[in-house]
PDB file of C-alpha atoms in Angstrom:
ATOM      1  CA  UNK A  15     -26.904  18.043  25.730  1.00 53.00           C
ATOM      2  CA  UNK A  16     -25.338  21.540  24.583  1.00 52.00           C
ATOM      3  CA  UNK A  17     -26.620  22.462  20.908  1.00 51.00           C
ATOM      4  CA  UNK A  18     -22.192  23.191  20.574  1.00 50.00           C
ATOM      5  CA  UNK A  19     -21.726  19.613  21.634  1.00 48.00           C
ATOM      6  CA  UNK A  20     -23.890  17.471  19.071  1.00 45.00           C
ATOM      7  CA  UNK A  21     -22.177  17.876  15.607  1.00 42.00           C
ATOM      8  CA  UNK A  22     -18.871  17.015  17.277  1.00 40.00           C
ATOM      9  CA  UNK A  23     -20.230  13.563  18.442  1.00 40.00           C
ATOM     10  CA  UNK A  24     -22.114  12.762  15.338  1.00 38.00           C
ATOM     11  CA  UNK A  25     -18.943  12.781  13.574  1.00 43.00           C
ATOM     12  CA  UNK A  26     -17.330  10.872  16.336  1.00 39.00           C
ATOM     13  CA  UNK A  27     -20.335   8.313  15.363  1.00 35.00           C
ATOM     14  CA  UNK A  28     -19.611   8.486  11.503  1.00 38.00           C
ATOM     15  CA  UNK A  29     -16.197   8.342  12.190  1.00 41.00           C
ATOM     16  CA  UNK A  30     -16.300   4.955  14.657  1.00 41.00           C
ATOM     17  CA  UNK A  31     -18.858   3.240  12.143  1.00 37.00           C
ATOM     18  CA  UNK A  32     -16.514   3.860   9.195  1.00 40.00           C
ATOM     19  CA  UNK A  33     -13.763   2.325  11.085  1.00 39.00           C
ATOM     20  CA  UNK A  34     -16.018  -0.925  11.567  1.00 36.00           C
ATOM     21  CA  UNK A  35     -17.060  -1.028   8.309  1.00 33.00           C
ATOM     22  CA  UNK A  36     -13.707  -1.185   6.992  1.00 38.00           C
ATOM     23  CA  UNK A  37     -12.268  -3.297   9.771  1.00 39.00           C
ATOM     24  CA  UNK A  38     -15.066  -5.715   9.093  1.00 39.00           C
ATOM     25  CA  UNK A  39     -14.772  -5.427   5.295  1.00 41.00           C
ATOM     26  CA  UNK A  40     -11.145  -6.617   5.765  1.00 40.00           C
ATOM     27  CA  UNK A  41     -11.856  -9.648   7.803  1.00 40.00           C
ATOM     28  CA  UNK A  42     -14.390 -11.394   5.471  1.00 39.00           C
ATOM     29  CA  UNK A  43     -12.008 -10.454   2.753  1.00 41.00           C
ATOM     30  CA  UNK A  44     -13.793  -7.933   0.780  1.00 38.00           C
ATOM     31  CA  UNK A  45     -12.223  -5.402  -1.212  1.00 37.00           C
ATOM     32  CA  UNK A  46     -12.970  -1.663  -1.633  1.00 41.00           C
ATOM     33  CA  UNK A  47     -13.599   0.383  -4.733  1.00 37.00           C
ATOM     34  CA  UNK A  48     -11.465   2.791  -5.494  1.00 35.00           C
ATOM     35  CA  UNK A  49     -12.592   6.140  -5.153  1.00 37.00           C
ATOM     36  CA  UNK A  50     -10.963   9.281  -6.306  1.00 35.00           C
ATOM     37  CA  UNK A  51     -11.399  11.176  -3.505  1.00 37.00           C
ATOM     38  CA  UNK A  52     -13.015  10.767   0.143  1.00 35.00           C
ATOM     39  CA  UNK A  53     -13.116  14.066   1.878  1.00 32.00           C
ATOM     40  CA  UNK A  54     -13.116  13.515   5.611  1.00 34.00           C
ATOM     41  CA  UNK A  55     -10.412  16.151   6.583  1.00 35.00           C
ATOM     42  CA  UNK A  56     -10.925  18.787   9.143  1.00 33.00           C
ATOM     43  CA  UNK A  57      -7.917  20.701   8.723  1.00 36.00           C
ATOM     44  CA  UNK A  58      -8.250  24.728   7.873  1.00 38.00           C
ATOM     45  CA  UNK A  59      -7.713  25.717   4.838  1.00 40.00           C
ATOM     46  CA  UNK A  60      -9.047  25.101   1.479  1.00 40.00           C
ATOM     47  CA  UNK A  61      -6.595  24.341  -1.395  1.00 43.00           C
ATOM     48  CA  UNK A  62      -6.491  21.893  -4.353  1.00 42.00           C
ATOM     49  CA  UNK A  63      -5.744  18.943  -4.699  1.00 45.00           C
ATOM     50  CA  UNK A  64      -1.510  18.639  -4.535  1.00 51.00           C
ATOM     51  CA  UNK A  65       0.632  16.653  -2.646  1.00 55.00           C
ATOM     52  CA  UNK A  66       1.978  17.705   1.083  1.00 52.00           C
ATOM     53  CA  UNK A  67       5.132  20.072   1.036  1.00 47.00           C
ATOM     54  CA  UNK A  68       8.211  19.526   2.259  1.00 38.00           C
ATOM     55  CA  UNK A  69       7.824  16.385   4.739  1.00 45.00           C
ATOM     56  CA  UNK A  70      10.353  16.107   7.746  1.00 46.00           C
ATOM     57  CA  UNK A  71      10.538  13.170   9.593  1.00 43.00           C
ATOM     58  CA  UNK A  72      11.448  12.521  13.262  1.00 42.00           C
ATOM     59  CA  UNK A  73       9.840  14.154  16.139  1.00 35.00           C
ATOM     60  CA  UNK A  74       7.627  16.395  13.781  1.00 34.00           C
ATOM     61  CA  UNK A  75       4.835  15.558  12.391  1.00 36.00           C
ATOM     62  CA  UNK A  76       3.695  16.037   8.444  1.00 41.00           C
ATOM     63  CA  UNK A  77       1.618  19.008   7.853  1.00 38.00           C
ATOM     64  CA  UNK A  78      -1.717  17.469   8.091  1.00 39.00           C
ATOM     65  CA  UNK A  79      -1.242  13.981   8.667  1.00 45.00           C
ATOM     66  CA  UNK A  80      -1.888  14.362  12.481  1.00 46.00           C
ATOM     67  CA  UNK A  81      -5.854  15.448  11.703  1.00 47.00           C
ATOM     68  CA  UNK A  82      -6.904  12.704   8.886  1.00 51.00           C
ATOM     69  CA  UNK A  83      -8.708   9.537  10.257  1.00 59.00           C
ATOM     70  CA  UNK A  84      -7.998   8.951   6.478  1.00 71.00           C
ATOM     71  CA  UNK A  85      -6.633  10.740   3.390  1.00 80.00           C
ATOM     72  CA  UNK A  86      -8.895  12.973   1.536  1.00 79.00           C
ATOM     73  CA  UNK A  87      -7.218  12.241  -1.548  1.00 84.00           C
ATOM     74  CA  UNK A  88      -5.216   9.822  -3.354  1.00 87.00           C
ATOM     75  CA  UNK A  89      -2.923  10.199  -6.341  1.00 89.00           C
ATOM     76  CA  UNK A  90      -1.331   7.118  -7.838  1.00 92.00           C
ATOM     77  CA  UNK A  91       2.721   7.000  -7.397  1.00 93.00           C
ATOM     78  CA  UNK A  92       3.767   6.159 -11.273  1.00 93.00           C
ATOM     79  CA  UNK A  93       4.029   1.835 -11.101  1.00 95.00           C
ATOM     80  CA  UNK A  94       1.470   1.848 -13.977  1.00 93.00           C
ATOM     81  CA  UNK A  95       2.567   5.456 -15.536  1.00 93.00           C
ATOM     82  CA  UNK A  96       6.186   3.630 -15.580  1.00 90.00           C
ATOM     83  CA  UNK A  97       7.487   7.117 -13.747  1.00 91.00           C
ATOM     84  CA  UNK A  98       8.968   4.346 -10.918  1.00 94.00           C
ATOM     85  CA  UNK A  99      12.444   3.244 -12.349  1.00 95.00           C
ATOM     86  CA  UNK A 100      12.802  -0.597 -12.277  1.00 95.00           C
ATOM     87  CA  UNK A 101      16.083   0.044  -9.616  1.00 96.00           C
ATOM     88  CA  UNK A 102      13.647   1.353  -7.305  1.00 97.00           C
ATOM     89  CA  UNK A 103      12.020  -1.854  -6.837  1.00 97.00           C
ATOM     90  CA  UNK A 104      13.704  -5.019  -5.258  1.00 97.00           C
ATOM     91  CA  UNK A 105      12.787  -8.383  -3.430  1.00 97.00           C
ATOM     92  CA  UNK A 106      14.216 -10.756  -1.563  1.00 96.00           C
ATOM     93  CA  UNK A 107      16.600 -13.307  -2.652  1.00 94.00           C
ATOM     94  CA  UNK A 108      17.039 -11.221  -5.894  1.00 95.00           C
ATOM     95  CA  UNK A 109      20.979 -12.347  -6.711  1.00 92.00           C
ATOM     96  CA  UNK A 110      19.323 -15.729  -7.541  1.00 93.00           C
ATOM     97  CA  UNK A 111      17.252 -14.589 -10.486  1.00 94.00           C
ATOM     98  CA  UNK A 112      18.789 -15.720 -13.446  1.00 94.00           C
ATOM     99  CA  UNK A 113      17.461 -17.653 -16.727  1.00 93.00           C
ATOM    100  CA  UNK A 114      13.635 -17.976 -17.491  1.00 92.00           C
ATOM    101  CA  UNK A 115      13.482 -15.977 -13.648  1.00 92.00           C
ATOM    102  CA  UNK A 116      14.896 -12.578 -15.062  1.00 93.00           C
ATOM    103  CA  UNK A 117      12.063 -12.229 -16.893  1.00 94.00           C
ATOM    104  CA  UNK A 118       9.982 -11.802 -13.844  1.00 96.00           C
ATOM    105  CA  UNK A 119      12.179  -9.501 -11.565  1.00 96.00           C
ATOM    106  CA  UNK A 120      10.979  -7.180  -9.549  1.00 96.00           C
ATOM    107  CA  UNK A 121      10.630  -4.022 -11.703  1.00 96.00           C
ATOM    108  CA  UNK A 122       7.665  -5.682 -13.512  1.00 96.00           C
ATOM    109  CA  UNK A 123       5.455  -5.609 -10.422  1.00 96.00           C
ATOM    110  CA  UNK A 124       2.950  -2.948 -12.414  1.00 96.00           C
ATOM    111  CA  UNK A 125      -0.282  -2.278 -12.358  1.00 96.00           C
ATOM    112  CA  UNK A 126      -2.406  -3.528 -15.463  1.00 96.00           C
ATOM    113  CA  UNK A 127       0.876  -4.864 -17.242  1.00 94.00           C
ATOM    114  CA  UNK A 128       0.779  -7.363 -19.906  1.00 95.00           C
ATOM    115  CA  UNK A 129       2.489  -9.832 -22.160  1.00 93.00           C
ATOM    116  CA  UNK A 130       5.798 -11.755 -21.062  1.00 93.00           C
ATOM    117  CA  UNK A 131       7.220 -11.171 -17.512  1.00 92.00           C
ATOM    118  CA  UNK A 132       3.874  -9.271 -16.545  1.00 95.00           C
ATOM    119  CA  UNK A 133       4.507  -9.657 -12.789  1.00 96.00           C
ATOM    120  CA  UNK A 134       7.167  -9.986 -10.198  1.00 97.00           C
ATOM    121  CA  UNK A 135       7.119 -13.694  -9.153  1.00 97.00           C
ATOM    122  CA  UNK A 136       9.156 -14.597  -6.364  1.00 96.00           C
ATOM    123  CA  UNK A 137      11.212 -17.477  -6.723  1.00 94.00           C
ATOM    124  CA  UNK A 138      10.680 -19.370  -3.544  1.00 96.00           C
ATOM    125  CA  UNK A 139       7.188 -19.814  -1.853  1.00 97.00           C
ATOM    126  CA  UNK A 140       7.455 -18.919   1.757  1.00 97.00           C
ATOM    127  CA  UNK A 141       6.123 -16.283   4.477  1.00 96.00           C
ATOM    128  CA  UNK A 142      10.118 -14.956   4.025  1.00 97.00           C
ATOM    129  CA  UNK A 143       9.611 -13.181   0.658  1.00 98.00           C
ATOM    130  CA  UNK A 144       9.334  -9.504   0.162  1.00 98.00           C
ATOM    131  CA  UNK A 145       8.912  -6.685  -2.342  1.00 98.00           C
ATOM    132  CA  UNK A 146      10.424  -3.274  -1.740  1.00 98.00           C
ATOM    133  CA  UNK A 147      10.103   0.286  -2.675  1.00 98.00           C
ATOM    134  CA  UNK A 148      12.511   2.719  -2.539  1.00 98.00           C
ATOM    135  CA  UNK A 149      10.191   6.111  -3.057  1.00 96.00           C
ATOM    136  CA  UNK A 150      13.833   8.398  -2.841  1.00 96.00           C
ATOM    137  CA  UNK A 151      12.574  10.548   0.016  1.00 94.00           C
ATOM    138  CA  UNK A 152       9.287  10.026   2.458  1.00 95.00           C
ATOM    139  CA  UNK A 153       6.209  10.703   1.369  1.00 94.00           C
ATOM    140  CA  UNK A 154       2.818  10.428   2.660  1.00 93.00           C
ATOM    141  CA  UNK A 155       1.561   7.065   1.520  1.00 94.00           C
ATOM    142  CA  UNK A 156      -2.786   6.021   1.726  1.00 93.00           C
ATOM    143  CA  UNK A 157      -2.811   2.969  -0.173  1.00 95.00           C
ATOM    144  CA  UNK A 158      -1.642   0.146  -2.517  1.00 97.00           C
ATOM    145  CA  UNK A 159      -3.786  -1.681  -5.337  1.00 97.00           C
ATOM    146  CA  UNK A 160      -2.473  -5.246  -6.280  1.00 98.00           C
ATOM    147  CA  UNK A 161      -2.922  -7.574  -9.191  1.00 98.00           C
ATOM    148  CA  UNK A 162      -1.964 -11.329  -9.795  1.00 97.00           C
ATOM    149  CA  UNK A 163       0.307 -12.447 -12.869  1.00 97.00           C
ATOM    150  CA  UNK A 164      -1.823 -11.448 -16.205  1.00 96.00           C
ATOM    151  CA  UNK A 165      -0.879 -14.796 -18.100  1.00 95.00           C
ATOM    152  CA  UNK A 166      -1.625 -17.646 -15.098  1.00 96.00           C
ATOM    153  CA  UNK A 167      -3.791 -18.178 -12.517  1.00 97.00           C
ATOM    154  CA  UNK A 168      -0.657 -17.071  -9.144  1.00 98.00           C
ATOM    155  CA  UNK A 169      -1.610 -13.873  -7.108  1.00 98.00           C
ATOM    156  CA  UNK A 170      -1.302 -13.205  -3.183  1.00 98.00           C
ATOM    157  CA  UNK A 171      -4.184 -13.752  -1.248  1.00 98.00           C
ATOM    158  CA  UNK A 172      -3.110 -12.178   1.707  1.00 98.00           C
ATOM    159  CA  UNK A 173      -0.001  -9.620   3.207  1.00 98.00           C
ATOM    160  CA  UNK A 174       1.393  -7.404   5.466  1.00 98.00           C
ATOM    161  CA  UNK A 175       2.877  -4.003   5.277  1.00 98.00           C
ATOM    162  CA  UNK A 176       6.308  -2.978   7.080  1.00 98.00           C
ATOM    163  CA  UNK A 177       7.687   0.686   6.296  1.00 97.00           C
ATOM    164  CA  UNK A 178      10.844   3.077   7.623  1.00 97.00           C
ATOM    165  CA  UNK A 179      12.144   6.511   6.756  1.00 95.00           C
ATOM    166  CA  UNK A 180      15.501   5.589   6.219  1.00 94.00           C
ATOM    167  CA  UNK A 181      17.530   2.541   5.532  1.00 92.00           C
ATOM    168  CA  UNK A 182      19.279   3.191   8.850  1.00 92.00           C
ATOM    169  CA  UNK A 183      16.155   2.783  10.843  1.00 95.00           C
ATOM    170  CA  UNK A 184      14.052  -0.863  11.880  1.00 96.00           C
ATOM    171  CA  UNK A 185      10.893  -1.906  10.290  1.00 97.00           C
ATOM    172  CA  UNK A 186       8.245  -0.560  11.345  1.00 97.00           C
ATOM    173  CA  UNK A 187       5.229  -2.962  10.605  1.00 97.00           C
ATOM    174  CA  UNK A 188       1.407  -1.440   9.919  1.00 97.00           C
ATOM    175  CA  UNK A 189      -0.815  -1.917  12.481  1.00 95.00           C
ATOM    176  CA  UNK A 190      -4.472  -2.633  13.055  1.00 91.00           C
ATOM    177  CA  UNK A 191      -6.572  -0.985  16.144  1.00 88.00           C
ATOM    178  CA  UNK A 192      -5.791  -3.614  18.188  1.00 92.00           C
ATOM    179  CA  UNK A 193      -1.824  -3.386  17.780  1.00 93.00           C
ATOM    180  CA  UNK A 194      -1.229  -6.664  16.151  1.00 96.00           C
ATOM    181  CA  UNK A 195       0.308  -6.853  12.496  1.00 97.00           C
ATOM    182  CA  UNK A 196      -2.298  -5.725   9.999  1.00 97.00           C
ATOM    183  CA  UNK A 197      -3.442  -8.460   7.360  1.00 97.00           C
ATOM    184  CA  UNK A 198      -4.480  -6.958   4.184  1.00 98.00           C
ATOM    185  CA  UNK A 199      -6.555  -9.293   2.045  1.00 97.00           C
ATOM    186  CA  UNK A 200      -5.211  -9.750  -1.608  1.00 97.00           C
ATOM    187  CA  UNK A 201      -6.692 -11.236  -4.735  1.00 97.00           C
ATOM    188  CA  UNK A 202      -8.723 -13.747  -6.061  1.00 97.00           C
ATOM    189  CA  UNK A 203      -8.242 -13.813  -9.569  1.00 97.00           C
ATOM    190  CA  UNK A 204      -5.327 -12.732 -11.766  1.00 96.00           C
ATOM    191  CA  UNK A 205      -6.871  -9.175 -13.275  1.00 95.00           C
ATOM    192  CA  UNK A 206      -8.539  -7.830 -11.016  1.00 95.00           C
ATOM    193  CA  UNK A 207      -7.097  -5.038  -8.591  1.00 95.00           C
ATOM    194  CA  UNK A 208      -8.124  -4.830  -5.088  1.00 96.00           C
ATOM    195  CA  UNK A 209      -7.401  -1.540  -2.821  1.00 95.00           C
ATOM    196  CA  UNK A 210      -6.582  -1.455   0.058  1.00 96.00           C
ATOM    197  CA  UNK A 211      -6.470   2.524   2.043  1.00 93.00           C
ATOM    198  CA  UNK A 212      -4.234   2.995   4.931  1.00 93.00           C
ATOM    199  CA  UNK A 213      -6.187   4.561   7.681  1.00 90.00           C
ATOM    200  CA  UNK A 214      -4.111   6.580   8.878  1.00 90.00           C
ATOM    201  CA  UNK A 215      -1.728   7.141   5.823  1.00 92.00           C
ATOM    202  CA  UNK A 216       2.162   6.492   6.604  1.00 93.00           C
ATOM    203  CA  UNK A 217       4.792   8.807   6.375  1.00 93.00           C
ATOM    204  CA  UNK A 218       7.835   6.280   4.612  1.00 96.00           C
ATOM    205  CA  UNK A 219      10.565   6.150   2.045  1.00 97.00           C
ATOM    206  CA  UNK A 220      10.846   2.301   2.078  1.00 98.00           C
ATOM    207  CA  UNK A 221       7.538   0.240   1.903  1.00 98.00           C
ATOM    208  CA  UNK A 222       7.726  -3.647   1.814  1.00 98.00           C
ATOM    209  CA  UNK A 223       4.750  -5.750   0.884  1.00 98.00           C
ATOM    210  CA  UNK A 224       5.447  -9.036   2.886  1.00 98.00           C
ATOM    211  CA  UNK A 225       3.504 -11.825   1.341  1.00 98.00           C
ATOM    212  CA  UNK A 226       1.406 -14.058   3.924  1.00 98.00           C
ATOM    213  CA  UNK A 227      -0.892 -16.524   1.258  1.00 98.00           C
ATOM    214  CA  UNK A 228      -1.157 -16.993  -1.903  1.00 98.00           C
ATOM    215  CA  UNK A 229      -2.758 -19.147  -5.211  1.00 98.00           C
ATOM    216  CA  UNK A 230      -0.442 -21.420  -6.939  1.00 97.00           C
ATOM    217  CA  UNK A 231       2.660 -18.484  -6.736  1.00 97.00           C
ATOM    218  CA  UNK A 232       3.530 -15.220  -5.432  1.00 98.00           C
ATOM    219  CA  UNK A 233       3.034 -13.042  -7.960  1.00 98.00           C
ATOM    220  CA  UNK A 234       2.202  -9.379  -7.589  1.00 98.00           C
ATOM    221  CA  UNK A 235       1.386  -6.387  -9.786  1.00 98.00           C
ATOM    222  CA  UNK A 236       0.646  -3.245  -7.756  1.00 97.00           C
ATOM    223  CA  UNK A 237       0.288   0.241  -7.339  1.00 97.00           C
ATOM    224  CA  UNK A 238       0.760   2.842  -4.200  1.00 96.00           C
ATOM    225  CA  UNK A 239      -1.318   5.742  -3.756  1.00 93.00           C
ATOM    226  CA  UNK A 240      -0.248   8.929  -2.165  1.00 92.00           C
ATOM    227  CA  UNK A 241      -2.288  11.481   0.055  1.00 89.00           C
ATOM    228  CA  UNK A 242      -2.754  14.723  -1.563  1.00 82.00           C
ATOM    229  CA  UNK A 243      -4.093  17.323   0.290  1.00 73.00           C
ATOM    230  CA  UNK A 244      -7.113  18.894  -0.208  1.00 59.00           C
ATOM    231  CA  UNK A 245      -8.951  20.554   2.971  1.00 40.00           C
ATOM    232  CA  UNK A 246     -12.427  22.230   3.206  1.00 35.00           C
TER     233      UNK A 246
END
């Protein structure tokens, strides 16, 4: 084998067991810890750590995007930093929420939240519920942390992930390498968050978080992450 030729497929190795590892993580239900950065880019270039300019969607693709198995870095969007206005999150059936329900809408779906109304909790139990996000233009998403209600023993246990660029467009739902619908695993407790990284990010405006199982209740506190970009 040509000296040239061996670094290239000992990162195709790295790369593939990663993959496993995570795929296999995911199956038995295991989370991941959150780390602030994971450098696996090999784009040119070596800048700090900031978010990816101007994104177009369409045929083109985001500066980037097209070379990361998985994002190098990950900033989190503002759920917990309260910078996400409460109009920017929705669910479904969300006319019906009146009385001791509009304490729970979904604007209170926030990471590490407490007291009274410290969740989003849908009002009907079925695999028809949904939680939106309107991010006001596409950006490069890598991940979403979730949390159950602080006060009561109701989290999701497992969902999937659907996504589009604009409201005029179909859902688009995440995939896993073998092209079915991706299940990401959820909680088991009320406090705790559990990540999960998109590998490869998404490039979205709308997210929706489509609940699949849950303890007791769907209730949901989260937090998206986005890609920043930092190549070396």
């Amino acid at each position: 084998m040509a000296p040239a030729a061996r670094p290239f497929l000992l990162a195709l190795v790295l790369l593939g067991a990663d993959v496993f590892i995570s795929t296999h993580g995911q199956e038995l239900g295991v989370s991941e810890t959150w780390n602030s950065k994971s450098c696996k880019c090999d784009c040119e270039g070596g800048e700090s750590p900031t978010e990816f300019p101007s994104i177009r969607t369409g045929s083109s693709m985001v500066r980037g995007v097209d070379c990361m198995p998985e994002c190098p870095y990950h900033r989190p969007l503002g759920f917990e930093a309260g910078s996400i206005n409460p109009d920017q999150i929705t669910c479904s059936n969300q006319d019906q929420y009146t009385g001791w329900f509009s304490s729970w809408l979904p604007g209170k779906a926030r990471l590490n939240t407490q007291g009274f109304g410290c969740a989003w909790l849908s009002k009907f139990q079925d695999n028809t519920q949904w939680l939106q996000i309107d991010l006001r233009d596409a950006k490069v998403v890598s991940g979403i942390l979730t949390q159950g209600r602080c006060d009561a023993d109701e989290w999701i246990t497992k969902y999937s992930l659907q996504y589009r660029t604009d409201e005029k467009l179909n859902w688009i739902y995440y995939k896993d390498q073998t092209g079915n619908n991706r299940v990401f695993y959820g909680n088991s407790d009320r406090s705790s968050s559990v990540q999960n990284l998109l590998r490869p990010p998404i490039v979205a405006r709308y997210i929706r978080i489509l609940p699949l199982g849950w303890h007791t209740r769907i209730a949901l506190r989260l937090e998206l992450l986005l890609c920043m970009n930092k190549c070396s």
